[in-house]
Tab-separated table of C-alpha atoms in Angstrom:
chain	number	residue	atom	x	y	z
A	1	UNK	CA	18.700	49.176	-10.412
A	2	UNK	CA	20.188	49.653	-13.925
A	3	UNK	CA	20.678	46.635	-16.158
A	4	UNK	CA	24.052	47.464	-17.335
A	5	UNK	CA	27.085	45.426	-16.261
A	6	UNK	CA	30.742	45.892	-16.418
A	7	UNK	CA	33.325	43.242	-15.782
A	8	UNK	CA	35.765	42.948	-14.217
A	9	UNK	CA	35.239	45.413	-11.279
A	10	UNK	CA	38.923	45.518	-10.501
A	11	UNK	CA	41.893	44.591	-12.702
A	12	UNK	CA	45.600	44.793	-11.918
A	13	UNK	CA	47.723	43.896	-14.933
A	14	UNK	CA	51.326	44.228	-16.115
A	15	UNK	CA	52.570	46.574	-18.752
A	16	UNK	CA	52.240	45.352	-22.359
A	17	UNK	CA	49.282	43.000	-21.776
A	18	UNK	CA	46.256	43.083	-23.892
A	19	UNK	CA	43.030	43.692	-22.021
A	20	UNK	CA	39.234	43.838	-22.746
A	21	UNK	CA	36.853	45.512	-20.478
A	22	UNK	CA	33.331	44.163	-20.890
A	23	UNK	CA	30.142	46.087	-20.919
A	24	UNK	CA	26.682	44.672	-21.393
A	25	UNK	CA	23.089	46.144	-21.149
A	26	UNK	CA	19.720	44.431	-21.224
A	27	UNK	CA	17.608	47.537	-21.901
A	28	UNK	CA	17.933	47.491	-25.697
A	29	UNK	CA	19.479	50.945	-25.774
A	30	UNK	CA	20.921	52.124	-29.028
A	31	UNK	CA	23.536	54.482	-27.530
A	32	UNK	CA	26.385	53.272	-25.514
A	33	UNK	CA	29.418	55.140	-24.105
A	34	UNK	CA	32.750	54.720	-22.424
A	35	UNK	CA	34.021	57.300	-19.984
A	36	UNK	CA	37.414	57.504	-18.370
A	37	UNK	CA	37.419	58.965	-14.834
A	38	UNK	CA	40.583	59.970	-13.092
A	39	UNK	CA	41.103	60.677	-9.298
A	40	UNK	CA	40.300	64.367	-9.930
A	41	UNK	CA	36.745	62.998	-10.706
A	42	UNK	CA	36.007	64.622	-14.172
A	43	UNK	CA	34.625	62.090	-16.647
A	44	UNK	CA	36.011	62.237	-20.092
A	45	UNK	CA	34.123	60.701	-23.031
A	46	UNK	CA	36.518	58.306	-24.888
A	47	UNK	CA	34.142	56.308	-27.108
A	48	UNK	CA	30.419	56.110	-28.012
A	49	UNK	CA	28.125	54.208	-30.327
A	50	UNK	CA	24.798	54.932	-31.956
A	51	UNK	CA	24.033	51.355	-32.506
A	52	UNK	CA	25.294	48.071	-34.100
A	53	UNK	CA	28.409	48.602	-36.269
A	54	UNK	CA	28.635	52.275	-35.176
A	55	UNK	CA	31.598	53.544	-33.130
A	56	UNK	CA	32.900	56.981	-32.629
A	57	UNK	CA	35.805	58.558	-30.701
A	58	UNK	CA	35.007	60.992	-28.009
A	59	UNK	CA	36.860	64.149	-26.824
A	60	UNK	CA	39.592	62.477	-24.956
A	61	UNK	CA	42.198	60.828	-27.103
A	62	UNK	CA	42.462	57.272	-26.173
A	63	UNK	CA	44.680	54.342	-27.304
A	64	UNK	CA	41.763	51.998	-26.734
A	65	UNK	CA	39.490	50.639	-29.309
A	66	UNK	CA	35.787	49.525	-29.165
A	67	UNK	CA	33.418	47.405	-31.084
A	68	UNK	CA	29.625	47.094	-31.410
A	69	UNK	CA	28.636	43.834	-32.935
A	70	UNK	CA	25.520	43.300	-30.866
A	71	UNK	CA	23.248	45.932	-29.437
A	72	UNK	CA	23.743	44.781	-25.806
A	73	UNK	CA	27.543	44.600	-25.890
A	74	UNK	CA	30.170	47.217	-26.131
A	75	UNK	CA	33.684	46.008	-25.125
A	76	UNK	CA	36.706	48.256	-24.889
A	77	UNK	CA	40.117	46.820	-25.664
A	78	UNK	CA	43.609	48.042	-24.930
A	79	UNK	CA	46.176	46.217	-27.092
A	80	UNK	CA	49.195	47.017	-24.937
A	81	UNK	CA	48.410	48.401	-21.461
A	82	UNK	CA	50.655	50.959	-19.930
A	83	UNK	CA	50.769	52.656	-16.527
A	84	UNK	CA	49.228	55.816	-18.053
A	85	UNK	CA	46.050	53.702	-18.700
A	86	UNK	CA	45.501	53.323	-14.982
A	87	UNK	CA	42.047	54.783	-14.249
A	88	UNK	CA	38.413	54.183	-13.686
A	89	UNK	CA	36.394	53.186	-16.780
A	90	UNK	CA	32.662	53.681	-16.800
A	91	UNK	CA	30.319	52.293	-19.317
A	92	UNK	CA	26.827	53.916	-19.858
A	93	UNK	CA	23.903	53.388	-22.129
A	94	UNK	CA	20.852	55.462	-23.217
A	95	UNK	CA	17.923	55.783	-25.531
A	96	UNK	CA	18.899	57.316	-28.882
A	97	UNK	CA	16.833	60.450	-28.561
A	98	UNK	CA	17.746	63.549	-26.533
A	99	UNK	CA	16.045	63.989	-23.291
A	100	UNK	CA	16.520	60.641	-21.676
A	101	UNK	CA	18.819	59.658	-19.012
A	102	UNK	CA	21.976	57.651	-19.125
A	103	UNK	CA	22.402	54.462	-17.153
A	104	UNK	CA	25.785	53.580	-15.818
A	105	UNK	CA	27.584	50.378	-14.973
A	106	UNK	CA	29.521	50.102	-11.564
A	107	UNK	CA	32.793	50.685	-13.315
A	108	UNK	CA	36.135	48.840	-13.808
A	109	UNK	CA	39.087	50.148	-11.904
A	110	UNK	CA	42.129	49.386	-13.926
A	111	UNK	CA	45.735	49.516	-12.534
A	112	UNK	CA	48.676	48.843	-14.840
A	113	UNK	CA	51.865	48.005	-13.114
B	1	UNK	CA	36.564	70.435	-20.264
B	2	UNK	CA	34.027	70.299	-23.094
B	3	UNK	CA	31.255	71.531	-20.956
B	4	UNK	CA	30.447	71.718	-17.307
B	5	UNK	CA	32.327	72.910	-14.356
B	6	UNK	CA	30.873	72.567	-10.952
B	7	UNK	CA	31.566	74.639	-7.957
B	8	UNK	CA	32.491	74.284	-5.255
B	9	UNK	CA	34.730	71.346	-5.789
B	10	UNK	CA	33.993	70.160	-2.234
B	11	UNK	CA	31.382	71.027	0.283
B	12	UNK	CA	31.005	69.903	3.902
B	13	UNK	CA	27.811	70.581	5.908
B	14	UNK	CA	25.947	69.360	8.973
B	15	UNK	CA	23.008	67.017	8.595
B	16	UNK	CA	19.832	69.052	8.160
B	17	UNK	CA	21.459	71.878	6.367
B	18	UNK	CA	20.795	72.581	2.782
B	19	UNK	CA	23.551	72.015	0.130
B	20	UNK	CA	23.891	74.035	-3.109
B	21	UNK	CA	26.023	73.176	-5.956
B	22	UNK	CA	26.530	75.169	-9.177
B	23	UNK	CA	27.269	74.166	-12.742
B	24	UNK	CA	28.522	76.302	-15.579
B	25	UNK	CA	28.737	75.182	-19.198
B	26	UNK	CA	29.933	76.604	-22.482
B	27	UNK	CA	27.509	75.941	-25.392
B	28	UNK	CA	23.904	75.679	-26.152
B	29	UNK	CA	22.253	72.657	-24.679
B	30	UNK	CA	19.080	70.541	-25.182
B	31	UNK	CA	18.815	69.666	-21.531
B	32	UNK	CA	20.952	69.460	-18.370
B	33	UNK	CA	21.076	66.534	-15.953
B	34	UNK	CA	22.378	65.924	-12.527
B	35	UNK	CA	23.901	62.634	-11.500
B	36	UNK	CA	25.194	61.259	-8.154
B	37	UNK	CA	28.216	59.078	-7.680
B	38	UNK	CA	28.868	57.124	-4.517
B	39	UNK	CA	32.518	56.361	-3.813
B	40	UNK	CA	33.860	53.782	-6.355
B	41	UNK	CA	30.552	53.255	-8.070
B	42	UNK	CA	28.841	54.213	-11.191
B	43	UNK	CA	26.624	57.334	-11.652
B	44	UNK	CA	22.944	57.404	-10.955
B	45	UNK	CA	20.547	59.861	-12.564
B	46	UNK	CA	18.836	62.309	-10.262
B	47	UNK	CA	16.908	64.902	-12.311
B	48	UNK	CA	16.746	66.383	-15.863
B	49	UNK	CA	15.759	69.880	-16.787
B	50	UNK	CA	15.060	70.952	-20.369
B	51	UNK	CA	16.419	74.071	-21.933
B	52	UNK	CA	12.989	75.687	-21.858
B	53	UNK	CA	12.481	75.089	-18.170
B	54	UNK	CA	13.760	77.300	-15.424
B	55	UNK	CA	13.049	75.195	-12.335
B	56	UNK	CA	12.285	71.656	-11.444
B	57	UNK	CA	11.673	69.764	-8.172
B	58	UNK	CA	12.011	66.150	-7.228
B	59	UNK	CA	11.667	65.301	-3.573
B	60	UNK	CA	14.344	67.114	-1.722
B	61	UNK	CA	15.972	68.204	-4.918
B	62	UNK	CA	15.484	71.574	-6.614
B	63	UNK	CA	17.252	72.392	-9.885
B	64	UNK	CA	17.405	75.707	-11.641
B	65	UNK	CA	18.559	76.500	-15.111
B	66	UNK	CA	19.530	79.912	-16.486
B	67	UNK	CA	20.394	79.544	-20.178
B	68	UNK	CA	21.317	83.175	-20.565
B	69	UNK	CA	24.085	82.642	-17.949
B	70	UNK	CA	24.795	79.028	-19.021
B	71	UNK	CA	24.505	77.908	-15.446
B	72	UNK	CA	22.450	75.527	-13.286
B	73	UNK	CA	22.145	74.912	-9.622
B	74	UNK	CA	21.285	71.874	-7.615
B	75	UNK	CA	19.843	72.381	-4.116
B	76	UNK	CA	19.473	69.501	-1.647
B	77	UNK	CA	17.331	70.508	1.221
B	78	UNK	CA	17.432	69.010	4.710
B	79	UNK	CA	20.564	66.988	3.825
B	80	UNK	CA	21.169	63.547	5.360
B	81	UNK	CA	24.418	61.578	5.943
B	82	UNK	CA	23.298	59.268	3.128
B	83	UNK	CA	23.489	62.204	0.701
B	84	UNK	CA	27.357	62.078	0.999
B	85	UNK	CA	28.560	61.562	-2.539
B	86	UNK	CA	29.899	63.307	-5.653
B	87	UNK	CA	27.398	65.234	-7.737
B	88	UNK	CA	27.890	65.831	-11.373
B	89	UNK	CA	26.049	67.934	-13.985
B	90	UNK	CA	25.901	66.652	-17.505
B	91	UNK	CA	24.921	68.760	-20.558
B	92	UNK	CA	23.239	67.092	-23.538
B	93	UNK	CA	24.179	69.112	-26.561
B	94	UNK	CA	22.050	66.919	-28.908
B	95	UNK	CA	21.530	63.255	-29.690
B	96	UNK	CA	22.048	62.273	-26.028
B	97	UNK	CA	25.692	63.319	-26.231
B	98	UNK	CA	26.517	63.843	-22.503
B	99	UNK	CA	29.419	65.954	-21.378
B	100	UNK	CA	30.093	65.820	-17.712
B	101	UNK	CA	31.486	68.467	-15.352
B	102	UNK	CA	34.245	68.173	-12.732
B	103	UNK	CA	31.937	67.304	-9.953
B	104	UNK	CA	31.266	68.541	-6.370
B	105	UNK	CA	32.147	66.282	-3.513
B	106	UNK	CA	29.588	66.579	-0.744
B	107	UNK	CA	30.152	65.505	2.761
B	108	UNK	CA	27.213	65.594	5.163
B	109	UNK	CA	28.319	65.296	8.843
B	110	UNK	CA	25.888	63.465	11.117
């Protein structure tokens, strides 16, 4: 069982609201990631971090922002939610060096109405 | 997609049969990993194969890697109903930067 947790699991929210999706891991991993997964299944990397105070944008343009103030915590924020943000968001973490696996949280399914 | 594409997109087999899924990718990789996702859940790591390896086994799983063709395959032998899930390949292009494919949805019929 992976020690990486996402909250909430499900969120239904109105257009224009600000939301923060939480992700925490207790494995001491330096790298953390956010992926967006649409019903067609493909995962798109939207943000990642190499460690504290490091944040990078992924391949898929996203209006969300992230922060990494503590090693264990990597929250994702949407300042103004829109229906186009409706999706599944998956957080993951891994060791820094190549050749190790990624551990995933259970995901947050976001619906913006 | 940055990297992998799986095929087929969906596969339905009878329990006890073997399931084979393929993954193609675009650039050089350090390693390739396969993950499994049960409906509505996160992904779980299955197996990793390094770029200098050609084949790897883990229980009922067999993975092959052909770097000249930029492709990999995952074979699940003697499938069970509990193997029903989506399967993804993920390429590590360096620094544990994972790029996932489109996934294969496997249904094993009891």
